[in-house]
Coordinates of C-alpha atoms in Angstrom, one line a residue:
X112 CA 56.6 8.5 -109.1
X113 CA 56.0 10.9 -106.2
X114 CA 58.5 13.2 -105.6
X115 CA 62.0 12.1 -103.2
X116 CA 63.3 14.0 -100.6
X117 CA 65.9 16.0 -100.0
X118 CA 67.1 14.2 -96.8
X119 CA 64.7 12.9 -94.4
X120 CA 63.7 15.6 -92.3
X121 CA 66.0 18.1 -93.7
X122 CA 65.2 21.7 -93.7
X123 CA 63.8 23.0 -97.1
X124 CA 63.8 26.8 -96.5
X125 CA 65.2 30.1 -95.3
X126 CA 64.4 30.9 -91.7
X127 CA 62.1 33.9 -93.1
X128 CA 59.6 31.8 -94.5
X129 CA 57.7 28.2 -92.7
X130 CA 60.0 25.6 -91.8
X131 CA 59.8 22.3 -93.8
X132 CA 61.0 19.0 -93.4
X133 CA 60.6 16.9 -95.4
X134 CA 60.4 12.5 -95.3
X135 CA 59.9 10.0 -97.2
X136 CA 55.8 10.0 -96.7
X137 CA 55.3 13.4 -95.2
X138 CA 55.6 17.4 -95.1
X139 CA 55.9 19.2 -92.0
X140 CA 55.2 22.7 -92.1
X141 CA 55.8 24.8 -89.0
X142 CA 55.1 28.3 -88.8
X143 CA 54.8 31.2 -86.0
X144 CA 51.4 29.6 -84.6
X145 CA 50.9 27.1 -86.9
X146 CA 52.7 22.8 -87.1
X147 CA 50.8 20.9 -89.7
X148 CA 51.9 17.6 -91.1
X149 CA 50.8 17.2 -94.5
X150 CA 50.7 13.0 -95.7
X151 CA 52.2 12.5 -99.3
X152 CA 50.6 9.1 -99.6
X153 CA 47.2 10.6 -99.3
X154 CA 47.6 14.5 -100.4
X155 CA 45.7 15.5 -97.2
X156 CA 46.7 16.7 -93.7
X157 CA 47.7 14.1 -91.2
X158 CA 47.8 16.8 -88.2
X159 CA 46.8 20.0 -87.5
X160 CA 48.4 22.3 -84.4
X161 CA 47.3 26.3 -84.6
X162 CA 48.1 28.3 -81.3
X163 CA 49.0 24.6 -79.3
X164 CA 45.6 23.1 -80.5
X165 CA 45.2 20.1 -82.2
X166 CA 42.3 20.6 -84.5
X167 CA 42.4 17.0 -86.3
X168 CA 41.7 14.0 -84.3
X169 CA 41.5 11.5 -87.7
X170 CA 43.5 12.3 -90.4
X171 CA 41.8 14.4 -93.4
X172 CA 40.1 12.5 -96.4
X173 CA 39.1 13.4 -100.1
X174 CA 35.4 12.0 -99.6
X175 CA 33.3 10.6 -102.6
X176 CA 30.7 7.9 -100.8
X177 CA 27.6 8.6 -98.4
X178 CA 25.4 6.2 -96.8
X179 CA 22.9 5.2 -99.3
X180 CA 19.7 6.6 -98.2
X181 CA 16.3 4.8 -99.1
X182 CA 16.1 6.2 -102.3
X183 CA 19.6 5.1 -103.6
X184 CA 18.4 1.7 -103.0
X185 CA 18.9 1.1 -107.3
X186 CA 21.5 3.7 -108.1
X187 CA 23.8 1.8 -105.0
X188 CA 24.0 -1.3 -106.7
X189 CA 26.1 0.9 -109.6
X190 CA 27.7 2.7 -107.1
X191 CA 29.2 -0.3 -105.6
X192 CA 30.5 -1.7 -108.7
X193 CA 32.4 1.1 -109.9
X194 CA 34.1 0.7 -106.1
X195 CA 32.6 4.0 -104.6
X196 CA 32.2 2.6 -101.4
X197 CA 35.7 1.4 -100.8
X198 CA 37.7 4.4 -103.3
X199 CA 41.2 5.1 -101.8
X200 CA 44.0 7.4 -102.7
X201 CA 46.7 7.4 -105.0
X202 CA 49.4 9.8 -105.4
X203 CA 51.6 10.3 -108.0
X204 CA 53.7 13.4 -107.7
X205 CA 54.1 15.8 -104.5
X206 CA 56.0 19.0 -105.1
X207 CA 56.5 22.0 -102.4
X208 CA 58.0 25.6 -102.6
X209 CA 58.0 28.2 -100.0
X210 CA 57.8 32.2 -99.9
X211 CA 57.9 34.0 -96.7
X212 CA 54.0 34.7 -96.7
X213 CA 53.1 31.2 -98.2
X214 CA 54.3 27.6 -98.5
X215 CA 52.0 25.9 -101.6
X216 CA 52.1 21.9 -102.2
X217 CA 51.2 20.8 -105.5
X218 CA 50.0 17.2 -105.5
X219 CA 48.9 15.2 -108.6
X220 CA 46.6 12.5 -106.8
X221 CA 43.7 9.5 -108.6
X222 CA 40.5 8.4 -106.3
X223 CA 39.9 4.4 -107.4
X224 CA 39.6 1.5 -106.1
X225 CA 41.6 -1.6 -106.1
X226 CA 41.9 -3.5 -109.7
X227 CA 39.2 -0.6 -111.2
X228 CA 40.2 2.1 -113.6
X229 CA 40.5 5.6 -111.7
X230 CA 37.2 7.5 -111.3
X231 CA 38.9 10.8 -110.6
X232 CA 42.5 12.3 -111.9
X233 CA 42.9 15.5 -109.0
X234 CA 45.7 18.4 -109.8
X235 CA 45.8 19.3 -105.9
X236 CA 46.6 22.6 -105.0
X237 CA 47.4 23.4 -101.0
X238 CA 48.2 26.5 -99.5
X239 CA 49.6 27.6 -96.2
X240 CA 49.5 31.2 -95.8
X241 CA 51.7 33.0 -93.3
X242 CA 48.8 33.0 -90.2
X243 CA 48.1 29.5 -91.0
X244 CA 45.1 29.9 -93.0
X245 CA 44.4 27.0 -95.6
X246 CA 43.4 27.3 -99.3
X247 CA 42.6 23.9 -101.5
X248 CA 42.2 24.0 -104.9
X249 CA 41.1 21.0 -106.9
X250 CA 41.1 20.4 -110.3
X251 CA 39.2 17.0 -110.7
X252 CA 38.2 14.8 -114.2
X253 CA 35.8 12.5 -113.6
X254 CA 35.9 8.9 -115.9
X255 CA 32.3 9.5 -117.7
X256 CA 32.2 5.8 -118.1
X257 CA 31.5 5.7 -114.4
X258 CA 28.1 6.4 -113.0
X259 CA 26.8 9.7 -111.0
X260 CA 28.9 10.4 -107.6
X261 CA 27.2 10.4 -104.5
X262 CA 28.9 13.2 -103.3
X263 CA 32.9 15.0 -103.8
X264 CA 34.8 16.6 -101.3
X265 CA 36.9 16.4 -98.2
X266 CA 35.8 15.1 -94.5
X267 CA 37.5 16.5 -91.7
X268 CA 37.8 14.9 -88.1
X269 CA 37.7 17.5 -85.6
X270 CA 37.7 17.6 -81.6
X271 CA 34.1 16.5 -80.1
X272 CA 34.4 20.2 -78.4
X273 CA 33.2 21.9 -82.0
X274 CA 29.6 21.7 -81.5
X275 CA 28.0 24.8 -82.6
X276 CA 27.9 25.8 -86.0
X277 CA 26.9 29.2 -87.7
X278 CA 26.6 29.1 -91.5
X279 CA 25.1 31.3 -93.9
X280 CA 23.0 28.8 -96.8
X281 CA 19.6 27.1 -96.6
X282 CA 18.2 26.1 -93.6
X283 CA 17.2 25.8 -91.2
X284 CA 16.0 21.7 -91.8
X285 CA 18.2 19.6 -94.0
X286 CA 18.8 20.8 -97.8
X287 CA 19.9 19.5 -101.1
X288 CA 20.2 20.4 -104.5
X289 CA 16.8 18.8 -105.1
X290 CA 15.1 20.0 -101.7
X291 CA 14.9 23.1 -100.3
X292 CA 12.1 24.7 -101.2
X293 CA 11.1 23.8 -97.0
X294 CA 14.5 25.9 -96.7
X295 CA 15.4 29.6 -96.7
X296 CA 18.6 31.4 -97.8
X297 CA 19.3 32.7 -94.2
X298 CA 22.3 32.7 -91.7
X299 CA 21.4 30.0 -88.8
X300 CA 22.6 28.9 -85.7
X301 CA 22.8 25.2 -84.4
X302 CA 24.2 22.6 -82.2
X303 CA 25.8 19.7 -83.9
X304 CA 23.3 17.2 -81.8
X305 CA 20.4 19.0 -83.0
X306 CA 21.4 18.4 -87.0
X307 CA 21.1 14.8 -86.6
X308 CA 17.8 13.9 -88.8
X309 CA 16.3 10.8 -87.4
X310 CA 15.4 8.9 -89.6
X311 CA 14.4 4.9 -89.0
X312 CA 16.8 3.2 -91.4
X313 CA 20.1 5.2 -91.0
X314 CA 21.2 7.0 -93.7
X315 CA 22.7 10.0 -95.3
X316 CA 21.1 13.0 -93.4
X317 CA 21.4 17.0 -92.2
X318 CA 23.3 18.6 -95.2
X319 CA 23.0 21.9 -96.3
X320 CA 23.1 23.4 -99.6
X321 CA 24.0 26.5 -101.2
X322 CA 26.0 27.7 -98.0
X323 CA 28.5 30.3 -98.6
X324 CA 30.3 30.7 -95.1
X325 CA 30.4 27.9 -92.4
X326 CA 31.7 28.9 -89.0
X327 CA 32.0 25.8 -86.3
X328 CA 32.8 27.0 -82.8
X329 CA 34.2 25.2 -79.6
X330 CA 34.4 25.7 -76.2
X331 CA 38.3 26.3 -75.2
X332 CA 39.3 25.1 -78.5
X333 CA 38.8 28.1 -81.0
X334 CA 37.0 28.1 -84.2
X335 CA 36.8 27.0 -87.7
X336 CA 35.7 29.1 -90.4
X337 CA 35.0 27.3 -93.6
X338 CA 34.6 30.0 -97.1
X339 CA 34.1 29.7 -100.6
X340 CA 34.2 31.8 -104.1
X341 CA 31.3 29.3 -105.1
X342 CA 28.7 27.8 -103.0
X343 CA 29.3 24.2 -101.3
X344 CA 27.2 21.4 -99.2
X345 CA 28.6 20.8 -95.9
X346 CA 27.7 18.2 -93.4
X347 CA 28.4 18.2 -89.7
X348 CA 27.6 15.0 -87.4
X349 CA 28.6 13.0 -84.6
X350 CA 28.2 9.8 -86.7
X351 CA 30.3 9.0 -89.8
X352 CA 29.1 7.6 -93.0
X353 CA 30.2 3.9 -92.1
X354 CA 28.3 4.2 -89.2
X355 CA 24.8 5.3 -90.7
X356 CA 25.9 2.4 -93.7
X357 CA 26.7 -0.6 -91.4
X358 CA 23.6 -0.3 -88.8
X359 CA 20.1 -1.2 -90.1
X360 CA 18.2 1.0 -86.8
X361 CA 18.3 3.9 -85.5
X362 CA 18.8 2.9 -81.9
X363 CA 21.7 0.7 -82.8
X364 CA 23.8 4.1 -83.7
X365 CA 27.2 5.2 -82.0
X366 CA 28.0 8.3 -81.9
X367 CA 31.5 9.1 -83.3
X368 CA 33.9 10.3 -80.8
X369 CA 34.9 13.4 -83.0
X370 CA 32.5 15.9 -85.0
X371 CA 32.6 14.7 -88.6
X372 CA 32.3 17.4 -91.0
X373 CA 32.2 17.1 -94.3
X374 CA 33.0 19.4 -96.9
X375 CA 31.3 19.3 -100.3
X376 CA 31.6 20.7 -104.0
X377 CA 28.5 19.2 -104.6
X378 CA 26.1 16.0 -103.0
X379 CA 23.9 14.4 -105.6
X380 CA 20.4 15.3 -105.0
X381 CA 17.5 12.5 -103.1
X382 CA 15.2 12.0 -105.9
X383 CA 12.4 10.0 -105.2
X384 CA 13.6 6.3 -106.6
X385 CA 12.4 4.1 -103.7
X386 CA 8.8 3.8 -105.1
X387 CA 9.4 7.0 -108.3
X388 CA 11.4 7.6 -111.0
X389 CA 15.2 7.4 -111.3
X390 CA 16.7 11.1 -110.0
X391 CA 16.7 13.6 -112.5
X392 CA 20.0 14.3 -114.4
X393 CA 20.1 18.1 -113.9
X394 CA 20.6 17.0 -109.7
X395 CA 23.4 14.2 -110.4
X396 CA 26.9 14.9 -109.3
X397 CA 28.2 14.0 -113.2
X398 CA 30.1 16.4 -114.2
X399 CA 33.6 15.5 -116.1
X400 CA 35.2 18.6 -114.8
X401 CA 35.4 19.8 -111.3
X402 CA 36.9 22.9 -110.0
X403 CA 36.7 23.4 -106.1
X404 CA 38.0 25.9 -103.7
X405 CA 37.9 26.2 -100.3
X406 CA 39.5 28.2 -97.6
X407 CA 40.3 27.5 -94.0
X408 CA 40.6 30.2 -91.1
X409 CA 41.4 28.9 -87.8

């Protein structure tokens, strides 16, 4: 069972370190320019405040589904029957200790979907240091009985105002595990807008592989900086996956009132199955063990 609280909203630590309260569903963790409220049904941040800005619009999500793309048009049929596209969150244990430079909560947390075995088990790991700077660390096991994952990570809904991203991976077109040889390993500059691939039939589109720093910049509202030990895939657009999924034309898209960004351990690659062969193994998200570690600078 996940973990009870104290006293509903009852302070959890000395004055020296963050102040936590604590309730029956949530975490609130408020520091010198920092308030975040962290959501124990979902081991991901409800809402972010740094310096009196709000930097979540949607609450935070562990993401595992994209919008099939034309050459997923035999894998998605799998996809959809081990539940993919409609996976929620399950948590089973919360725990939280503070220090006076850090406050770290310890989630144990399943992806599934309803009536289907789990397709991950996740040992969470989140923590707040003293400036409010966020580190993740997931441990995840993936059920080998299922098929490959489309994608695993977290998506993030952040103000329409962070429109201009700097990262440092391949670009500066679209890139994936299986193509990037049209790519370079360089440090580019874009608008958010100008990411959007337009393709026909909307679909998955505009990630980039192999980045090591991601920096996306507002006006008026700050900055996000985005780090890894490891290289990641990451994803920013004004329309969500649901969107691209549910419309069957381009010029039927709405644009998403927020800049979706998406943060990736790893994306399974395009292959070529539309009209070729099934994709290649060595570009399939299957591993049974996942270790992922981000951090967050705001």
């Amino acid at each position: 069972p996940m973990s009870q609280p104290l006293r509903d909203q009852a302070p959890l630590t000395p004055a020296s370190a963050a102040r936590i309260t604590e309730s029956r569903t949530t975490l609130t963790i408020t520091g010198d320019n920092y308030h975040y409220t962290f959501n124990k049904l979902t081991a991901t941040f409800h809402r972010m405040v740094t310096d009196g800005i709000s930097l979540l619009e949607k609450p935070m999500e562990f993401n595992i589904w994209r919008a099939p793309i034309d050459n997923d048009r035999n894998i998605v049929t799998e996809w959809k029957k081990a539940g993919y596209d409609r996976a929620m969150t399950r948590v089973y244990e919360t725990k939280v200790t503070s220090e006076p430079d850090k406050t770290v909560i310890q989630c144990r947390l399943a992806i599934h979907a309803i009536q289907i075995q789990h397709i991950l088990d996740i040992q969470a790991v989140w923590t707040i240091l003293s400036d409010g700077t966020l580190e993740v660390s997931l441990h995840a096991l993936r059920d080998t009985a299922f098929p490959f994952l489309p994608r695993f990570g977290l998506r993030l809904f952040l103000p329409r105002e962070y429109d201009r991203v700097t990262y440092l991976g391949y670009g500066p077109c679209e890139s994936y595990i299986d193509k990037h040889l049209a790519s370079r390993f360089g440090k580019f500059t874009a608008k958010v807008e100008d990411m959007y691939v337009d393709y026909i039939n909307p679909q998955e589109h505009g990630s980039h592989f192999g980045v090591q720093s991601l920096t996306l910049a507002s006006q008026g509202l700050g900055q996000l900086t985005v780090t890894s030990g490891t290289p990641f895939s990451f994803n920013a657009s004004r329309y969500t996956q649901e969107e691209l999924q549910e419309k069957a034309h381009n010029f039927e898209l709405e644009k998403s009132d927020t800049t979706v960004l998406c943060l990736d351990y790893k994306i399974s690659g395009v292959g070529s199955n539309a009209c070729g062969p099934a994709l290649m193994e060595k570009y399939q998200l299957k591993e049974a063990e996942i270790d992922f570690k981000l951090r967050m600078e705001f």
